[in-house]
Coordinates of C-alpha atoms and ligand atoms in Angstrom, one line a residue:
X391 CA 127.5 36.0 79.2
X392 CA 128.5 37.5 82.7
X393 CA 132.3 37.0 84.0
X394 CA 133.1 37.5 87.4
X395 CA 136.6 39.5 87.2
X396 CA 138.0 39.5 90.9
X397 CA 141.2 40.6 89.9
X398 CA 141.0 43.7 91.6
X399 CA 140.0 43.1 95.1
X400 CA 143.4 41.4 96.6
X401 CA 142.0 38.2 97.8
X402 CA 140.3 36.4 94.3
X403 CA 142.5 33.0 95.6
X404 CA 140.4 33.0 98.8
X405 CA 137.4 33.1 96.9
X406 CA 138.3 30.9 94.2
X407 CA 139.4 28.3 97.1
X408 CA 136.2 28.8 99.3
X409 CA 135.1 25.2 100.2
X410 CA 133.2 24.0 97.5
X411 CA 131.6 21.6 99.9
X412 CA 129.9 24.5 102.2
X413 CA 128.3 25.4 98.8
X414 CA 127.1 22.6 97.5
X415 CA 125.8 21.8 100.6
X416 CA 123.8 24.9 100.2
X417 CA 123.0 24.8 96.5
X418 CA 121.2 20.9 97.4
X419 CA 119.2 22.6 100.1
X420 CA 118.2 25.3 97.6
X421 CA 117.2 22.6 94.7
X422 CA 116.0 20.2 96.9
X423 CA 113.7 22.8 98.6
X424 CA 115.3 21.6 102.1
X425 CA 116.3 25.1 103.3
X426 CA 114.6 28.2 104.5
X427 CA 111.8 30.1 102.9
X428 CA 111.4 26.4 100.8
X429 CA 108.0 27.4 99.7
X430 CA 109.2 30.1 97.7
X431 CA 111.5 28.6 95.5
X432 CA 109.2 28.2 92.4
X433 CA 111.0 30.8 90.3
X434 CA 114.5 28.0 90.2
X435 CA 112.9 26.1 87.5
X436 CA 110.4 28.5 86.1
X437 CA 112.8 29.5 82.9
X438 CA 111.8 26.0 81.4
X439 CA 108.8 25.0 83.7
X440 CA 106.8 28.5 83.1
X441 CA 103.1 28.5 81.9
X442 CA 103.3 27.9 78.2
X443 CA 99.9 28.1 77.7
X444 CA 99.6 31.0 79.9
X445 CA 102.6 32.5 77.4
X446 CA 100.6 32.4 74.5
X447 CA 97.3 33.9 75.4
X448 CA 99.5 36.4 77.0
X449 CA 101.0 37.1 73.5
X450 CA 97.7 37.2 71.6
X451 CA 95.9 39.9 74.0
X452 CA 99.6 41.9 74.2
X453 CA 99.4 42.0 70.2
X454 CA 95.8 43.1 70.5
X455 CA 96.5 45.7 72.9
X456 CA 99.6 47.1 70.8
X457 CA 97.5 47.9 67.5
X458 CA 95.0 49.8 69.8
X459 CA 96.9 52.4 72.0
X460 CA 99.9 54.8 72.9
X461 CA 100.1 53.9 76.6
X462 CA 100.5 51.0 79.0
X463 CA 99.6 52.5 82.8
X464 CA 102.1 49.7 84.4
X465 CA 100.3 49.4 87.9
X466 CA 102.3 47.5 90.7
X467 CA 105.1 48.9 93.7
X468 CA 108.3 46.5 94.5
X469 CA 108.5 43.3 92.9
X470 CA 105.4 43.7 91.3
X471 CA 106.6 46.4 89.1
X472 CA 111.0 46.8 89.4
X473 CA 111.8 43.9 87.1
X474 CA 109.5 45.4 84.4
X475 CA 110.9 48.9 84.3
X476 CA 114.4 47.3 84.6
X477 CA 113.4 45.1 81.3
X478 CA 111.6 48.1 79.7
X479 CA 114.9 50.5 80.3
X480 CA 117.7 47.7 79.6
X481 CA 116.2 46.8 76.2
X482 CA 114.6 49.6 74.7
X483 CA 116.1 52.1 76.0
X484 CA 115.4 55.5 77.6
X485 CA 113.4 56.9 75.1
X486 CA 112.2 54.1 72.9
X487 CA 110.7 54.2 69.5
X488 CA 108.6 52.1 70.1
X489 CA 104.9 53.0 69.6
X490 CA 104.1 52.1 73.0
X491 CA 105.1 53.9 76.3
X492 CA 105.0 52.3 79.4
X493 CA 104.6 54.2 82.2
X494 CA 104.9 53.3 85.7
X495 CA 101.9 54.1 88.6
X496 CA 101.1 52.3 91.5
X497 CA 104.7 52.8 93.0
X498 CA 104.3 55.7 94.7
X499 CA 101.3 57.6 96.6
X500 CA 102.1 61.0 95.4
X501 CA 98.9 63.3 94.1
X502 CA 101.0 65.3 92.2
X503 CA 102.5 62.6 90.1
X504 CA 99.4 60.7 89.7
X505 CA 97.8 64.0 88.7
X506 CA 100.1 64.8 86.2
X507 CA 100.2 61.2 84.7
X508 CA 96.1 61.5 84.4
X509 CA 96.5 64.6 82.2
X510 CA 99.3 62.9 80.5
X511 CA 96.6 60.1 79.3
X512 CA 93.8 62.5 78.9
X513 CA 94.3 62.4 75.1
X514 CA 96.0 59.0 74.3
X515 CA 95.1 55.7 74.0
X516 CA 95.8 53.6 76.5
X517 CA 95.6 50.2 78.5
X518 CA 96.2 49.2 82.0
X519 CA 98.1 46.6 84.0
X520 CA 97.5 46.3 87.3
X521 CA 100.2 43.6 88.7
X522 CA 99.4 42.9 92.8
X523 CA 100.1 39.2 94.0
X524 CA 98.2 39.8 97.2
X525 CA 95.9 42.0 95.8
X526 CA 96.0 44.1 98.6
X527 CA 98.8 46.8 98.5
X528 CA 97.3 50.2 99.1
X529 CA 100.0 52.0 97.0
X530 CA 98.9 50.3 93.4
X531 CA 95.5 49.8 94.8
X532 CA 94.4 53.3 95.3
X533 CA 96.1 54.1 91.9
X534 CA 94.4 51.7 89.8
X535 CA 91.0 53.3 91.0
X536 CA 91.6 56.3 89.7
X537 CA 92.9 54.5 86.5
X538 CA 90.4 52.4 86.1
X539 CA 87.6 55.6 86.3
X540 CA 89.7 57.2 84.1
X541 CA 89.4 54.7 81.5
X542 CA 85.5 54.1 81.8
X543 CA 85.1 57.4 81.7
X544 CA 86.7 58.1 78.1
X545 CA 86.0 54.7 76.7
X546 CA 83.0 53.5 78.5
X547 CA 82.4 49.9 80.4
X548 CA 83.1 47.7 77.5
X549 CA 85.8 48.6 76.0
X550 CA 87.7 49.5 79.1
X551 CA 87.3 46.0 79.6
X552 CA 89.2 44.5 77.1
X553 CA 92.0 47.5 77.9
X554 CA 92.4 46.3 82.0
X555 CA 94.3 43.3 82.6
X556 CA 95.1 42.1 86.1
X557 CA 98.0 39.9 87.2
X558 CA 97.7 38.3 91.0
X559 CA 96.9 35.5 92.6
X560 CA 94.9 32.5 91.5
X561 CA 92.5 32.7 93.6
X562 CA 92.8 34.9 96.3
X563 CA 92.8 39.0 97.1
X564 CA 90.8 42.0 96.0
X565 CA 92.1 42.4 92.9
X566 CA 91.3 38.6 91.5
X567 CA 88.0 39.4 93.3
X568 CA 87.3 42.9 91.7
X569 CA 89.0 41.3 88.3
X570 CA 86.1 38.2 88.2
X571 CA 83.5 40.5 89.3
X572 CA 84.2 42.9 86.7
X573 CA 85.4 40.8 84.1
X574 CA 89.1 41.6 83.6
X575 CA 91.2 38.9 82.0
X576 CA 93.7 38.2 84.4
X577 CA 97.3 36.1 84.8
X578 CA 98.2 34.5 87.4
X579 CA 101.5 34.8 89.6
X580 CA 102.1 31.5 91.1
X581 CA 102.1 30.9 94.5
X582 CA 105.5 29.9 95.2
X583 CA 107.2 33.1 93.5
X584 CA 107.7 36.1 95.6
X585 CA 107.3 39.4 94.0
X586 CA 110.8 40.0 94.1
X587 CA 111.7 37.0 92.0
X588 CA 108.8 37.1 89.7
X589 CA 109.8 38.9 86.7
X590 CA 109.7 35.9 84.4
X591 CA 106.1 35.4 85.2
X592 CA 103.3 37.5 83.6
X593 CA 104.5 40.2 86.2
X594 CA 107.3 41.1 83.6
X595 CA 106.4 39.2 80.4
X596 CA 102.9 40.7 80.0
X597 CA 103.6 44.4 80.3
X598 CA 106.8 43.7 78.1
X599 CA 105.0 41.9 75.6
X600 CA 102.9 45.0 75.0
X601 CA 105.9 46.8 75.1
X602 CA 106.9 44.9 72.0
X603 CA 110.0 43.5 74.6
X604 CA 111.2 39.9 72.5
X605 CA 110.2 38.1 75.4
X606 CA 111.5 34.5 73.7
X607 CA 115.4 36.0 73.5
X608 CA 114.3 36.9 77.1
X609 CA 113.3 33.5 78.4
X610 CA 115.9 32.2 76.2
X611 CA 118.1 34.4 78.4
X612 CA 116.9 33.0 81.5
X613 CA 117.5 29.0 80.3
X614 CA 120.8 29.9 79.1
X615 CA 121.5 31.0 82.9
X616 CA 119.8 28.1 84.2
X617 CA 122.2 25.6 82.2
X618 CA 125.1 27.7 82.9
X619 CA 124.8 27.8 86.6
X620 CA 124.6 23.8 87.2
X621 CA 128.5 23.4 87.5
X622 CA 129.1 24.8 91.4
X623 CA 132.1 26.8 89.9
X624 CA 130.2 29.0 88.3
X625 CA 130.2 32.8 87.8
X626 CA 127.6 33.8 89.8
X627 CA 128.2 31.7 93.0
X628 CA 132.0 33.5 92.6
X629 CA 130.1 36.8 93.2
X630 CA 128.0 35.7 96.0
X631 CA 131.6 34.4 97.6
X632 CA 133.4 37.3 97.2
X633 CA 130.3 39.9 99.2
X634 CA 130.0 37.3 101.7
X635 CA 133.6 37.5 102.6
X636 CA 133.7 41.0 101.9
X637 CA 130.8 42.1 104.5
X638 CA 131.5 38.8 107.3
X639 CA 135.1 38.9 106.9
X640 CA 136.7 42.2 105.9
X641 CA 133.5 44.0 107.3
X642 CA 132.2 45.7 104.4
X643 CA 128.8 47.4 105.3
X644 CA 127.5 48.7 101.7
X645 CA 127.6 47.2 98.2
X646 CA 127.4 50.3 95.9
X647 CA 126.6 48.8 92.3
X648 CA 127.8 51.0 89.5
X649 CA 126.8 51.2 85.5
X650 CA 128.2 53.4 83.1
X651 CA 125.1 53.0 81.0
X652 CA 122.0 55.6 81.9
X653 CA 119.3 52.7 81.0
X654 CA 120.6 50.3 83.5
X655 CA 119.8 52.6 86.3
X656 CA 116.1 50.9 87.1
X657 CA 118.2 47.7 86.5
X658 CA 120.2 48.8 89.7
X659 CA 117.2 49.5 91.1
X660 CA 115.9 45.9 91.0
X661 CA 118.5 44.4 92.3
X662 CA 118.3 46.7 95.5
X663 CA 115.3 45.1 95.6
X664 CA 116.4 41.8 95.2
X665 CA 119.5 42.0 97.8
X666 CA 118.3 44.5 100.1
X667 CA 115.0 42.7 100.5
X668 CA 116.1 39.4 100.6
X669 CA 119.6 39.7 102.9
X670 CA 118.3 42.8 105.5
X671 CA 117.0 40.9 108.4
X672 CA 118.0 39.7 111.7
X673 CA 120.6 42.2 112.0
X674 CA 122.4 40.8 108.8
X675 CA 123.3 41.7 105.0
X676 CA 124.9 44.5 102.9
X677 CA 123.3 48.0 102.7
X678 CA 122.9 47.3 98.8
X679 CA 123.7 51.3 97.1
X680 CA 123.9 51.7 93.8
X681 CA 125.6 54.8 91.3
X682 CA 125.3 55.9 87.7
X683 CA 129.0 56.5 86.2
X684 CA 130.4 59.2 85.0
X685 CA 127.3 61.0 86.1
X686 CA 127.7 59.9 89.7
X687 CA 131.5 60.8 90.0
X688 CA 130.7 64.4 89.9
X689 CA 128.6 63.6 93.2
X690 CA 129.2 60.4 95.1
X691 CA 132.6 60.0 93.4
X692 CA 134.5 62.0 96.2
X693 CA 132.9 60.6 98.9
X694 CA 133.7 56.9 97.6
X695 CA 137.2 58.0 96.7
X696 CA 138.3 60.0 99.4
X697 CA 135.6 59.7 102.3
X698 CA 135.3 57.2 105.0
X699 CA 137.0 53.8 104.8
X700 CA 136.6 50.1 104.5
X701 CA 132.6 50.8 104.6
X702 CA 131.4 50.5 101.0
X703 CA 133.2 48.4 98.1
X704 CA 131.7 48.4 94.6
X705 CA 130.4 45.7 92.0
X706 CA 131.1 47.4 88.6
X707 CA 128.7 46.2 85.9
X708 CA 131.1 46.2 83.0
X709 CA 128.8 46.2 79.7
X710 CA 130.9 45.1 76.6
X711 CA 128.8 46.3 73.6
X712 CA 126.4 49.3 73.6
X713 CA 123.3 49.2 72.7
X714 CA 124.7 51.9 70.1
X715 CA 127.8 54.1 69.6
X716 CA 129.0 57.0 67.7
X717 CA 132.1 59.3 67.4
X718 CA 132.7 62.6 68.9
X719 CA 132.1 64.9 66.0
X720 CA 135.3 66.8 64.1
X721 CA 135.3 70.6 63.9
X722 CA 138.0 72.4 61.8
X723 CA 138.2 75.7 64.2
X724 CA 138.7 73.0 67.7
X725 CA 137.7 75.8 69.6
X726 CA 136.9 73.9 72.7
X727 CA 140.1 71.7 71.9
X728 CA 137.8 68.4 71.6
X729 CA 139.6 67.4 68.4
X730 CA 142.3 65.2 70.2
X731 CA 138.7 62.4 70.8
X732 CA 137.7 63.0 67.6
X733 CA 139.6 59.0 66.8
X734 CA 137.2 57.7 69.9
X735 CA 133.7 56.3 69.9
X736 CA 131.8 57.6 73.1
X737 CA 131.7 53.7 74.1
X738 CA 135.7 53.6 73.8
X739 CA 135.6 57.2 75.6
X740 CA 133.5 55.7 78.4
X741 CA 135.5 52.4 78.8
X742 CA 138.4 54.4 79.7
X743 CA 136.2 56.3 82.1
X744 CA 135.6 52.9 83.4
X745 CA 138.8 52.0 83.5
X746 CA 140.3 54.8 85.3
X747 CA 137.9 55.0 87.5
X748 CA 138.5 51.4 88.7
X749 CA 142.5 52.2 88.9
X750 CA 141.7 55.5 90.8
X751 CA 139.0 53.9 93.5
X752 CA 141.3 50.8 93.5
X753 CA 144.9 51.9 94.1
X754 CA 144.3 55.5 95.4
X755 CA 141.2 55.0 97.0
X756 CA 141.5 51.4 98.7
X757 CA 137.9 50.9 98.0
X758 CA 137.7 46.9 96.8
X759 CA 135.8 46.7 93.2
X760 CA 134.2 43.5 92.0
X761 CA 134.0 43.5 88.2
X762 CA 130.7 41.6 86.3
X763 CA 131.7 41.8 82.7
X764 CA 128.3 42.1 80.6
X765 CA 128.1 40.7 76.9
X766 CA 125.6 43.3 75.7
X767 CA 122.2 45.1 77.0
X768 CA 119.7 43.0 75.3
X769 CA 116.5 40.9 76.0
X770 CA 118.7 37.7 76.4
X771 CA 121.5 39.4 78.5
X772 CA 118.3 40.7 80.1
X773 CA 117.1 37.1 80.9
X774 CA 120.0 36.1 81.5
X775 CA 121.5 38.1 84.0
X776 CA 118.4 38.7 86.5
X777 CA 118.1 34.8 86.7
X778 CA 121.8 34.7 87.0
X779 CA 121.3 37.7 90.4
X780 CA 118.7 35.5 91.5
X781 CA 120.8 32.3 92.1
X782 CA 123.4 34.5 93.3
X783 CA 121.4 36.8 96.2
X784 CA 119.9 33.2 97.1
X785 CA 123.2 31.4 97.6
X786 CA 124.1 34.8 99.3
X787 CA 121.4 34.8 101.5
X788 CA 122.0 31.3 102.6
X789 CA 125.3 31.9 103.4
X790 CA 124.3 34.2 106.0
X791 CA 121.5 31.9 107.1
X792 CA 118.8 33.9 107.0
X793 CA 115.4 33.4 104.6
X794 CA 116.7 35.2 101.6
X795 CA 112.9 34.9 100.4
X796 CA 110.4 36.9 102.8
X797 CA 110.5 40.3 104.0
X798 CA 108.9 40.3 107.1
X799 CA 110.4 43.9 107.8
X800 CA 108.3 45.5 104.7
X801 CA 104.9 44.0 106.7
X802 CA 105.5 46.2 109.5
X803 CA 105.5 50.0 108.0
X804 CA 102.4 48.3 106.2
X805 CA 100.3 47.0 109.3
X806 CA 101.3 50.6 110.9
X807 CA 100.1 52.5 108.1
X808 CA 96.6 50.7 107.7
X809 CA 96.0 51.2 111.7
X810 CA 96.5 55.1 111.3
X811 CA 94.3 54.9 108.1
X812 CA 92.0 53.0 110.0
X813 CA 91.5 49.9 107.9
X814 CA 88.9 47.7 109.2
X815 CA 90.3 45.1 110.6
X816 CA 93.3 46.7 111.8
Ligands
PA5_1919 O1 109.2 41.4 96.7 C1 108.2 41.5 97.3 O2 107.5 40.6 97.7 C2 107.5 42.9 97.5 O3 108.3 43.9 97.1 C3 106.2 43.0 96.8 O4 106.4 42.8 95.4 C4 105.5 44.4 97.0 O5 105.3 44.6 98.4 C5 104.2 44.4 96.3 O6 103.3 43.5 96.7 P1 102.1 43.0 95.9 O7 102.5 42.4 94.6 O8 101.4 42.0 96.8 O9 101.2 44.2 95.7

């Protein structure tokens, strides 16, 4: 479902030849849970190993919730909401039909947003999911309080009730605490999946369930992945060679990922997340960027082309089959002399953006493109390719031999910002 196309960066024998030994050397470590940041390697086997139980309830409250509203309030910041709005833009779309819109609070601290998405809701119907593994983050915490009020407010204690869902820890934080207390149903986020990784737990499936998101093709997605990555030769390991040589090697600083589809842009979003998170520590890692094509090339598209060198390659995500096409429309007068792409779909149009994009950035520009090759935009390409990033940004990270799964960076702006807030405690 993905193909790794390195025909384009000068060098795809030194990758294909990397020694295979150094990597399985590093893929046992990762299996065997032998390497660093062990304790967080839950999400390797989760595709076939997740909660089925867990999975089903899920579905039964998500088809409750669907016949009863308009609006899921998506609650969470980081990996605790990305991987959903990736999913949520990926599959459905930008503007779905869908009779349920999700929309996204608790990832940001701005009053005028949060304002404006409380009038949104004043006359809908609508549920909330608040998604916090440690329970703790002020960003959704603060968010879901006004939410919450919101809610009681229109619909009163008991009904509100069955419309808040929580998904954190088993045990442990304010929200499972708040959640028992006021008798929220909650799912659990295990302990060994960082947020970052977790979007095939109820982080992603519950909110996408509601969303009416085929979560099956998704996880079907995921296994598929799973399966395809046991041979050491695979796709995604080729990817993870090819940046690693790139930055340690040729000196690359910035990895700038590029679509040509608008409803991946959140997808590129995640995996800033995912590599920027995971590899950005002890002075290490790619400064992960990322673009939306053609849009993009009327902005950033100079300075990649023409502007400072041997700093930034790009990762082009090559997507094979729209989600859907059309043709560029005949008119008999041609007065804006269109006719001449009236033969062309807007897909064939945009694949030859693609394509002379790669030539110009390539030849002219000297800029080194990596090209993943995408079946489709789908739940199962979906699944499939997030688990597939996954493997690849951990391989990745244990190439540079740093924890690809902690983010001790993140905790410092945190710690900082309860001190001046005045937190007790802190
Ligand atoms: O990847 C991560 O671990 C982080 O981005 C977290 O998801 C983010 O900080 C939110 O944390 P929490 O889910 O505890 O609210």
């Amino acid at each position: 479902m993905i193909k790794t196309n390195l025909t384009f960066l000068g060098f795809e024998k030194e990758i294909l030849d990397f020694d295979k030994s150094i990597l399985k050397d590093l893929e046992n470590k990762l299996i065997d849970k032998k390497g660093l940041g062990s304790d967080f390697l839950g999400w390797i086997n989760w595709p076939n190993d997740y909660d089925k139980e867990e999975y089903s309830k899920m579905k039964q409250i998500a088809s409750r919730l669907r016949k009863d509203i308009d609006v899921l309030l998506v609650v969470g910041i980081g990996g605790s909401y990305l991987g959903t709005r990736a999913a949520d833009n990926m599959i459905r779309g930008l503007l779905p039909n869908d009779k349920v819109q999700l929309i996204y609070v608790g990832n940001t601290i701005s009053s005028s947003y949060i304002k404006q998405v409380l009038d949104y809701v004043e006359n809908k119907e609508f549920a909330i999911v608040n998604a916090s593994k440690s329970g703790t983050t002020t960003e959704p915490g603060i968010s879901f309080r006004v939410f919450q009020k919101k809610l009681i407010e229109k619909k009163g204690k008991e009904i509100a009730k069955k419309r808040i869902v929580a998904v954190t820890d088993k045990s442990k934080g304010a929200l499972k605490k708040l959640s028992l207390n006021e008798g929220y149903e909650t799912f659990v986020i295990p302990d060994d999946i960082g947020g970052r990784f977790s979007v095939f737990t109820p982080v992603g499936l519950f909110p996408l369930m509601v969303a009416g998101v085929d979560t099956d093709l998704l996880m079907k997605g995921s296994q598929k992945a799973f399966k395809d990555l046991k041979d050491i030769n695979n796709e995604a390991y080729k990817y993870a060679v090819a940046r690693y040589l790139l930055n340690t090697k040729y000196d690359y600083k910035t990895e700038v990922l590029v679509s040509y589809e608008m409803q991946m842009q959140m997808y590129t979003e995640w995996w800033k997340q995912l590599f920027g998170e995971s590899e950005g520590k002890d002075n290490k890692g790619l400064l992960p960027s990322s673009c939306i094509f053609s849009t993009d090339l009327h902005s950033l598209g100079q300075f990649i082309q023409d502007g400072t060198k041997n700093v930034l390659f790009e990762t082009i995500i090559d997507v094979k089959k729209p989600s859907y096409d059309l043709n560029v429309p005949k008119d008999d007068e041609d007065l804006d002399g269109l006719n001449y792409l009236t033969s062309k779909s807007f897909h064939e149009i945009n694949q030859t953006a693609l394509k002379g994009v790669i030539e110009a950035h390539v030849n002219t520009g000297q800029v080194p493109n990596i090209i993943l090759e995408f079946d489709k935009m789908d739940a199962e390409m979906f699944g499939y390719s997030i688990y597939w990033f996954m493997r690849s940004c951990a391989i990745s990270g244990y190439l540079l031999d740093i924890n690809p799964f902690d983010q001790p960076g993140v905790e410092v702006y945190k710690k900082n910002m309860f001190k001046l807030l005045k937190k007790p405690g802190f």
